[in-house]
Amino acid sequence: MNESPVRDLIIIGGGQSALATAYHLQRSSLDLILLDEQSAPGGAWLHGWESLRLFSPADASSLPGWLMPRTASLYPSRLEVIEYLTQYEKRYSFPVHRPVQVQSVERADSLFRITTNRGDYRARALVCATGSWSNPYMPAYPGSENFQGRQLHSAHYRSPEEFAGKRVLVVGGGNSAAQILAEVSKVANATWVTLTEPTFLPDEVDGRYLFQAATQRFQAGDTKTGGSLADIVMVAPVKEARSRGVLHSVRPFIALTPTGVIWFDGRTEAVDAVIWCTGFRPALAFLEPLDVLKPDGKVEVAGTHSVQQPGLWLVGYGSWTGFASATLIGVNRSARQTAQEVIGFLQKDPSP
């Protein structure tokens, strides 16, 4: 049986974090490839709901090296982001192999052996940039297994029409929940469920100012004051929902029943569907053979480098792999640092 060639580096993922990392490595002369499980460029944006938009303009939502072209409206649509990522990949001729689903990663002496649905790959170093879209989180609630209505995560939500005339709960206090509530409430009897009262930003503040303010506080070591990246940006659909008086929320129910929910005050209510806008967990199950995963699915890192596993980096999974690293504009810093560390590691470690 012929062994696969040994690459200097393999990047697992083909979305924004993988592309940003590849950009910073393009002048290194490393033998690298990207393994993307999607059938086309675009990463997680391929799976967003139909009306999804960024809440920053194109020039404030770009990857390193090339600004996103100006879009038809101020805030780029999901399809415009996909087109930008597609053209970005072509612009720099990144060596992306797709669709390739990574199943497991193991150590084979000084190399990583990556098992996929299209055979094995081997590499001296590995960058994981798979994001979290494929691992949506839905909290466990008593009675959820007996609920006869529909439950879906925001990852699988597409459009409001399928909920027309239904009684719907939208669960979650972030931007996804607010935007989905805004459109579902036009066709359904929708109730917004949040742990605490949502925080709304001023109408004139969008993702540009939010990111700048959060960056300044982060650099100053202040992580406790207001203006979180999770605060709700008042994009046009959310403003319109406010004008209809639907931007009010209630505290969580305590259990589901076969036909609905039991609220915190003991009331019961019939419900047809629950849309969970409750976030994601890192999509890193394939690393289990390396014994680096913590109970929450994360990996202990110093910056983006695995503390336990030499030659392994993780980019774009949120604050634990770099401030704002799960955003288009925010991933640049950690991607650049990762590229520098990878180059240094491979220069010190002679080829097998």
Tab-separated table of C-alpha atoms in Angstrom:
chain	number	residue	atom	x	y	z
A	1	MET	CA	0.000	0.000	0.000
A	2	ASN	CA	1.463	3.375	-1.031
A	3	GLU	CA	1.755	6.001	1.681
A	4	SER	CA	0.333	9.447	1.039
A	5	PRO	CA	2.899	12.230	0.514
A	6	VAL	CA	4.027	14.104	3.609
A	7	ARG	CA	2.900	17.726	3.522
A	8	ASP	CA	4.522	20.442	5.570
A	9	LEU	CA	1.108	21.659	6.696
A	10	ILE	CA	-2.535	20.742	6.304
A	11	ILE	CA	-5.291	23.213	7.158
A	12	ILE	CA	-8.569	21.491	7.991
A	13	GLY	CA	-11.367	23.803	6.841
A	14	GLY	CA	-12.130	25.999	3.861
A	15	GLY	CA	-14.015	28.936	5.344
A	16	GLN	CA	-12.908	32.406	6.397
A	17	SER	CA	-10.449	31.320	9.124
A	18	ALA	CA	-8.751	28.759	6.904
A	19	LEU	CA	-8.428	31.282	4.058
A	20	ALA	CA	-7.015	33.986	6.342
A	21	THR	CA	-4.402	31.564	7.662
A	22	ALA	CA	-3.507	30.397	4.151
A	23	TYR	CA	-3.113	34.023	3.064
A	24	HIS	CA	-0.411	34.619	5.664
A	25	LEU	CA	1.394	31.448	4.588
A	26	GLN	CA	1.337	32.002	0.831
A	27	ARG	CA	4.884	33.437	0.629
A	28	SER	CA	6.408	30.780	2.856
A	29	SER	CA	7.056	28.135	0.159
A	30	LEU	CA	5.566	25.522	2.473
A	31	ASP	CA	3.923	22.490	0.898
A	32	LEU	CA	0.406	22.974	2.229
A	33	ILE	CA	-3.147	22.062	1.315
A	34	LEU	CA	-6.596	22.839	2.714
A	35	LEU	CA	-9.173	20.100	3.299
A	36	ASP	CA	-12.743	21.423	3.051
A	37	GLU	CA	-15.766	19.249	3.704
A	38	GLN	CA	-18.033	21.594	1.743
A	39	SER	CA	-18.630	21.027	-1.960
A	40	ALA	CA	-18.041	24.710	-2.803
A	41	PRO	CA	-16.322	27.766	-1.312
A	42	GLY	CA	-18.108	29.768	1.372
A	43	GLY	CA	-17.656	27.814	4.579
A	44	ALA	CA	-20.469	28.162	7.101
A	45	TRP	CA	-22.044	30.972	5.057
A	46	LEU	CA	-23.326	28.315	2.657
A	47	HIS	CA	-25.739	27.215	5.373
A	48	GLY	CA	-27.060	30.496	6.764
A	49	TRP	CA	-30.706	31.435	6.492
A	50	GLU	CA	-31.846	33.113	3.288
A	51	SER	CA	-32.100	36.690	4.562
A	52	LEU	CA	-28.929	36.636	6.678
A	53	ARG	CA	-26.774	39.756	6.393
A	54	LEU	CA	-23.619	41.059	7.996
A	55	PHE	CA	-24.086	44.020	10.309
A	56	SER	CA	-20.897	45.750	9.161
A	57	PRO	CA	-20.295	47.238	5.693
A	58	ALA	CA	-18.141	45.390	3.185
A	59	ASP	CA	-14.953	47.347	3.871
A	60	ALA	CA	-15.210	46.477	7.570
A	61	SER	CA	-15.920	42.800	6.920
A	62	SER	CA	-12.884	41.761	4.927
A	63	LEU	CA	-10.150	39.164	5.114
A	64	PRO	CA	-6.485	40.200	4.926
A	65	GLY	CA	-5.104	41.389	1.598
A	66	TRP	CA	-8.288	42.183	-0.287
A	67	LEU	CA	-11.223	44.328	0.774
A	68	MET	CA	-14.650	42.920	0.117
A	69	PRO	CA	-16.042	44.816	-2.902
A	70	ARG	CA	-18.812	47.293	-2.216
A	71	THR	CA	-22.154	45.519	-2.134
A	72	ALA	CA	-25.604	46.429	-3.432
A	73	SER	CA	-26.776	47.527	0.011
A	74	LEU	CA	-24.747	48.822	2.957
A	75	TYR	CA	-24.649	45.451	4.710
A	76	PRO	CA	-23.571	42.451	2.580
A	77	SER	CA	-26.014	39.588	2.139
A	78	ARG	CA	-25.147	35.962	2.760
A	79	LEU	CA	-24.802	35.362	-0.982
A	80	GLU	CA	-22.486	38.347	-1.358
A	81	VAL	CA	-20.256	37.011	1.431
A	82	ILE	CA	-20.142	33.610	-0.295
A	83	GLU	CA	-19.171	35.298	-3.569
A	84	TYR	CA	-16.424	37.259	-1.810
A	85	LEU	CA	-14.995	34.103	-0.209
A	86	THR	CA	-15.195	32.302	-3.558
A	87	GLN	CA	-13.292	35.048	-5.351
A	88	TYR	CA	-10.811	35.397	-2.475
A	89	GLU	CA	-9.934	31.719	-2.768
A	90	LYS	CA	-9.481	32.062	-6.537
A	91	ARG	CA	-7.497	35.294	-6.220
A	92	TYR	CA	-4.765	33.598	-4.195
A	93	SER	CA	-5.030	30.153	-5.832
A	94	PHE	CA	-5.201	28.314	-2.529
A	95	PRO	CA	-4.816	24.519	-2.922
A	96	VAL	CA	-8.191	23.441	-1.569
A	97	HIS	CA	-9.235	19.796	-1.748
A	98	ARG	CA	-13.019	19.349	-1.569
A	99	PRO	CA	-15.261	17.817	-0.590
A	100	VAL	CA	-13.109	16.017	1.976
A	101	GLN	CA	-14.585	15.026	5.323
A	102	VAL	CA	-11.958	14.561	8.025
A	103	GLN	CA	-12.869	11.634	10.257
A	104	SER	CA	-9.952	11.412	12.672
A	105	VAL	CA	-6.455	12.708	13.377
A	106	GLU	CA	-3.758	10.566	14.962
A	107	ARG	CA	-0.064	10.820	15.651
A	108	ALA	CA	2.164	8.580	13.543
A	109	ASP	CA	5.656	9.113	14.959
A	110	SER	CA	6.476	12.767	14.223
A	111	LEU	CA	3.610	13.180	11.748
A	112	PHE	CA	-0.124	13.732	11.864
A	113	ARG	CA	-2.148	11.115	10.030
A	114	ILE	CA	-5.495	12.527	8.873
A	115	THR	CA	-8.109	9.925	7.991
A	116	THR	CA	-10.818	11.165	5.613
A	117	ASN	CA	-13.579	9.818	3.422
A	118	ARG	CA	-11.159	10.202	0.507
A	119	GLY	CA	-8.146	8.445	1.960
A	120	ASP	CA	-5.376	9.310	4.388
A	121	TYR	CA	-3.193	12.428	4.451
A	122	ARG	CA	0.026	13.047	6.351
A	123	ALA	CA	1.495	16.319	7.587
A	124	ARG	CA	4.227	17.679	9.821
A	125	ALA	CA	1.939	20.393	11.187
A	126	LEU	CA	-1.805	20.875	11.391
A	127	VAL	CA	-4.109	23.894	11.626
A	128	CYS	CA	-7.754	23.283	12.507
A	129	ALA	CA	-10.096	25.963	11.145
A	130	THR	CA	-13.396	24.079	11.037
A	131	GLY	CA	-15.421	26.607	13.003
A	132	SER	CA	-18.516	25.482	14.837
A	133	TRP	CA	-21.462	25.607	12.432
A	134	SER	CA	-21.611	21.812	12.114
A	135	ASN	CA	-21.856	21.405	15.890
A	136	PRO	CA	-24.925	23.405	16.989
A	137	TYR	CA	-25.727	23.485	20.697
A	138	MET	CA	-29.247	22.897	22.011
A	139	PRO	CA	-29.616	22.942	25.809
A	140	ALA	CA	-31.162	19.934	27.509
A	141	TYR	CA	-34.649	20.638	28.848
A	142	PRO	CA	-36.919	18.298	30.771
A	143	GLY	CA	-39.522	16.831	28.448
A	144	SER	CA	-37.757	17.786	25.223
A	145	GLU	CA	-37.755	14.180	24.043
A	146	ASN	CA	-41.571	14.064	24.358
A	147	PHE	CA	-42.312	17.346	22.597
A	148	GLN	CA	-44.369	16.532	19.507
A	149	GLY	CA	-43.837	19.870	17.788
A	150	ARG	CA	-40.834	20.870	15.743
A	151	GLN	CA	-37.457	21.751	17.228
A	152	LEU	CA	-34.652	23.142	15.114
A	153	HIS	CA	-31.467	25.080	15.647
A	154	SER	CA	-30.777	28.386	13.916
A	155	ALA	CA	-28.123	26.486	11.925
A	156	HIS	CA	-30.958	24.722	10.123
A	157	TYR	CA	-33.397	27.629	9.855
A	158	ARG	CA	-33.945	28.872	6.311
A	159	SER	CA	-36.983	31.154	6.008
A	160	PRO	CA	-40.116	32.162	7.945
A	161	GLU	CA	-42.699	30.833	5.499
A	162	GLU	CA	-42.622	27.316	6.933
A	163	PHE	CA	-43.839	28.721	10.279
A	164	ALA	CA	-46.813	30.673	8.905
A	165	GLY	CA	-49.764	30.573	11.298
A	166	LYS	CA	-47.799	28.614	13.934
A	167	ARG	CA	-47.094	29.311	17.600
A	168	VAL	CA	-43.304	29.641	17.752
A	169	LEU	CA	-40.735	30.196	20.489
A	170	VAL	CA	-37.439	31.804	19.463
A	171	VAL	CA	-34.893	30.985	22.180
A	172	GLY	CA	-31.667	32.996	22.575
A	173	GLY	CA	-30.553	36.537	23.328
A	174	GLY	CA	-28.137	37.342	20.505
A	175	ASN	CA	-28.217	38.782	17.020
A	176	SER	CA	-29.335	35.563	15.332
A	177	ALA	CA	-32.341	35.283	17.625
A	178	ALA	CA	-33.309	38.922	17.117
A	179	GLN	CA	-33.084	38.680	13.332
A	180	ILE	CA	-34.992	35.392	13.147
A	181	LEU	CA	-37.656	36.698	15.544
A	182	ALA	CA	-38.010	39.800	13.379
A	183	GLU	CA	-39.031	37.838	10.292
A	184	VAL	CA	-40.835	34.894	11.893
A	185	SER	CA	-43.053	37.283	13.874
A	186	LYS	CA	-44.438	38.624	10.592
A	187	VAL	CA	-46.098	35.300	9.770
A	188	ALA	CA	-46.403	33.514	13.122
A	189	ASN	CA	-47.385	34.038	16.749
A	190	ALA	CA	-43.791	34.316	17.991
A	191	THR	CA	-42.486	34.632	21.544
A	192	TRP	CA	-38.895	35.577	22.310
A	193	VAL	CA	-37.276	33.646	25.167
A	194	THR	CA	-34.027	34.937	26.718
A	195	LEU	CA	-32.108	34.264	29.941
A	196	THR	CA	-31.894	37.986	30.700
A	197	GLU	CA	-33.145	41.157	29.043
A	198	PRO	CA	-31.429	41.585	25.660
A	199	THR	CA	-28.974	44.442	25.206
A	200	PHE	CA	-29.711	46.626	22.191
A	201	LEU	CA	-27.127	48.952	20.697
A	202	PRO	CA	-28.032	52.516	19.658
A	203	ASP	CA	-29.523	52.722	16.187
A	204	GLU	CA	-26.490	54.506	14.744
A	205	VAL	CA	-24.041	51.866	15.979
A	206	ASP	CA	-23.242	48.933	13.721
A	207	GLY	CA	-20.624	46.220	13.733
A	208	ARG	CA	-17.812	48.636	12.780
A	209	TYR	CA	-18.086	50.670	15.948
A	210	LEU	CA	-18.895	47.686	18.095
A	211	PHE	CA	-15.777	45.873	16.915
A	212	GLN	CA	-13.570	48.946	17.344
A	213	ALA	CA	-14.829	49.628	20.861
A	214	ALA	CA	-14.538	46.001	21.898
A	215	THR	CA	-11.003	45.859	20.450
A	216	GLN	CA	-9.922	48.940	22.399
A	217	ARG	CA	-11.262	47.474	25.649
A	218	PHE	CA	-9.645	44.114	24.919
A	219	GLN	CA	-6.258	45.729	24.309
A	220	ALA	CA	-6.663	47.641	27.565
A	221	GLY	CA	-7.434	44.415	29.416
A	222	ASP	CA	-11.052	45.432	30.091
A	223	THR	CA	-13.442	42.534	29.506
A	224	LYS	CA	-16.221	43.574	31.879
A	225	THR	CA	-17.693	46.816	30.578
A	226	GLY	CA	-20.598	47.014	28.141
A	227	GLY	CA	-20.579	46.737	24.375
A	228	SER	CA	-20.118	43.036	23.921
A	229	LEU	CA	-19.785	41.616	20.432
A	230	ALA	CA	-22.949	39.680	21.321
A	231	ASP	CA	-25.022	42.848	21.824
A	232	ILE	CA	-27.848	43.222	19.336
A	233	VAL	CA	-27.189	45.458	16.364
A	234	MET	CA	-30.257	47.343	15.164
A	235	VAL	CA	-30.213	46.304	11.525
A	236	ALA	CA	-33.230	47.265	9.428
A	237	PRO	CA	-35.324	44.107	10.064
A	238	VAL	CA	-34.802	44.414	13.820
A	239	LYS	CA	-35.773	48.093	13.755
A	240	GLU	CA	-38.906	47.163	11.832
A	241	ALA	CA	-39.722	44.503	14.434
A	242	ARG	CA	-39.322	47.116	17.148
A	243	SER	CA	-41.842	49.339	15.358
A	244	ARG	CA	-44.323	46.450	15.555
A	245	GLY	CA	-43.679	46.048	19.276
A	246	VAL	CA	-42.288	42.513	19.135
A	247	LEU	CA	-38.812	43.122	20.583
A	248	HIS	CA	-39.755	42.137	24.115
A	249	SER	CA	-38.674	38.882	25.688
A	250	VAL	CA	-39.719	36.572	28.500
A	251	ARG	CA	-37.620	34.426	30.808
A	252	PRO	CA	-37.107	30.759	29.958
A	253	PHE	CA	-39.672	27.996	30.384
A	254	ILE	CA	-38.782	25.212	32.814
A	255	ALA	CA	-39.864	22.200	30.753
A	256	LEU	CA	-41.411	21.063	27.513
A	257	THR	CA	-44.576	19.001	27.334
A	258	PRO	CA	-45.835	16.908	24.417
A	259	THR	CA	-47.827	19.913	23.170
A	260	GLY	CA	-45.944	22.938	24.471
A	261	VAL	CA	-44.071	24.341	27.457
A	262	ILE	CA	-44.396	24.956	31.188
A	263	TRP	CA	-43.397	28.512	32.076
A	264	PHE	CA	-41.475	29.574	35.184
A	265	ASP	CA	-44.720	30.635	36.901
A	266	GLY	CA	-46.371	27.251	36.304
A	267	ARG	CA	-48.501	28.254	33.335
A	268	THR	CA	-48.684	25.880	30.400
A	269	GLU	CA	-48.895	27.004	26.798
A	270	ALA	CA	-49.340	25.156	23.534
A	271	VAL	CA	-46.441	25.581	21.091
A	272	ASP	CA	-45.949	24.320	17.546
A	273	ALA	CA	-42.218	24.937	17.138
A	274	VAL	CA	-39.083	25.965	19.021
A	275	ILE	CA	-36.210	27.650	17.194
A	276	TRP	CA	-33.038	27.358	19.274
A	277	CYS	CA	-30.647	30.279	18.696
A	278	THR	CA	-28.357	29.004	21.415
A	279	GLY	CA	-24.945	28.984	19.833
A	280	PHE	CA	-22.462	26.375	18.769
A	281	ARG	CA	-19.624	24.255	20.084
A	282	PRO	CA	-16.272	23.711	18.315
A	283	ALA	CA	-16.440	21.146	15.508
A	284	LEU	CA	-13.379	19.212	16.627
A	285	ALA	CA	-14.564	15.661	17.320
A	286	PHE	CA	-12.016	14.338	14.831
A	287	LEU	CA	-9.252	15.296	17.306
A	288	GLU	CA	-10.449	12.782	19.885
A	289	PRO	CA	-7.633	10.270	19.160
A	290	LEU	CA	-5.101	12.950	20.166
A	291	ASP	CA	-6.632	13.202	23.658
A	292	VAL	CA	-6.608	17.014	23.600
A	293	LEU	CA	-10.351	17.742	23.861
A	294	LYS	CA	-11.711	19.161	27.098
A	295	PRO	CA	-15.266	18.336	28.273
A	296	ASP	CA	-16.585	21.505	26.586
A	297	GLY	CA	-15.092	20.431	23.266
A	298	LYS	CA	-12.311	23.019	23.335
A	299	VAL	CA	-8.547	22.476	23.328
A	300	GLU	CA	-6.158	24.041	25.820
A	301	VAL	CA	-4.153	26.613	23.878
A	302	ALA	CA	-1.438	29.185	24.334
A	303	GLY	CA	-2.554	31.753	21.785
A	304	THR	CA	-3.717	29.376	19.071
A	305	HIS	CA	-1.159	26.609	19.660
A	306	SER	CA	-2.181	23.427	21.458
A	307	VAL	CA	-0.495	23.195	24.844
A	308	GLN	CA	-0.461	19.393	24.767
A	309	GLN	CA	0.202	18.615	21.119
A	310	PRO	CA	3.242	20.092	19.316
A	311	GLY	CA	2.505	21.085	15.749
A	312	LEU	CA	-1.229	21.654	16.270
A	313	TRP	CA	-2.939	25.047	15.991
A	314	LEU	CA	-6.603	26.127	16.154
A	315	VAL	CA	-7.871	29.259	14.419
A	316	GLY	CA	-11.219	31.026	14.368
A	317	TYR	CA	-13.185	29.346	17.153
A	318	GLY	CA	-13.961	32.455	19.171
A	319	SER	CA	-12.317	34.236	22.074
A	320	TRP	CA	-10.416	31.190	23.318
A	321	THR	CA	-8.396	31.166	20.074
A	322	GLY	CA	-8.046	34.934	19.721
A	323	PHE	CA	-10.189	37.996	20.292
A	324	ALA	CA	-13.095	38.135	17.794
A	325	SER	CA	-11.450	35.332	15.829
A	326	ALA	CA	-14.803	33.938	14.680
A	327	THR	CA	-15.485	37.091	12.639
A	328	LEU	CA	-14.326	37.996	9.136
A	329	ILE	CA	-12.380	41.051	10.199
A	330	GLY	CA	-11.308	39.703	13.587
A	331	VAL	CA	-9.584	36.505	12.457
A	332	ASN	CA	-6.669	38.320	10.823
A	333	ARG	CA	-4.644	38.849	13.990
A	334	SER	CA	-4.705	35.241	15.137
A	335	ALA	CA	-4.283	33.908	11.583
A	336	ARG	CA	-1.146	36.001	11.096
A	337	GLN	CA	0.325	34.938	14.437
A	338	THR	CA	-0.482	31.297	13.709
A	339	ALA	CA	1.242	31.465	10.327
A	340	GLN	CA	4.373	32.905	11.912
A	341	GLU	CA	4.422	30.196	14.562
A	342	VAL	CA	3.873	27.413	12.026
A	343	ILE	CA	6.766	28.648	9.896
A	344	GLY	CA	9.029	28.838	12.933
A	345	PHE	CA	8.026	25.370	14.099
A	346	LEU	CA	8.704	23.772	10.733
A	347	GLN	CA	12.038	25.507	10.372
A	348	LYS	CA	13.175	24.089	13.717
A	349	ASP	CA	11.771	20.632	13.106
A	350	PRO	CA	13.670	18.881	10.279
A	351	SER	CA	11.672	17.008	7.677
A	352	PRO	CA	11.241	13.286	8.387
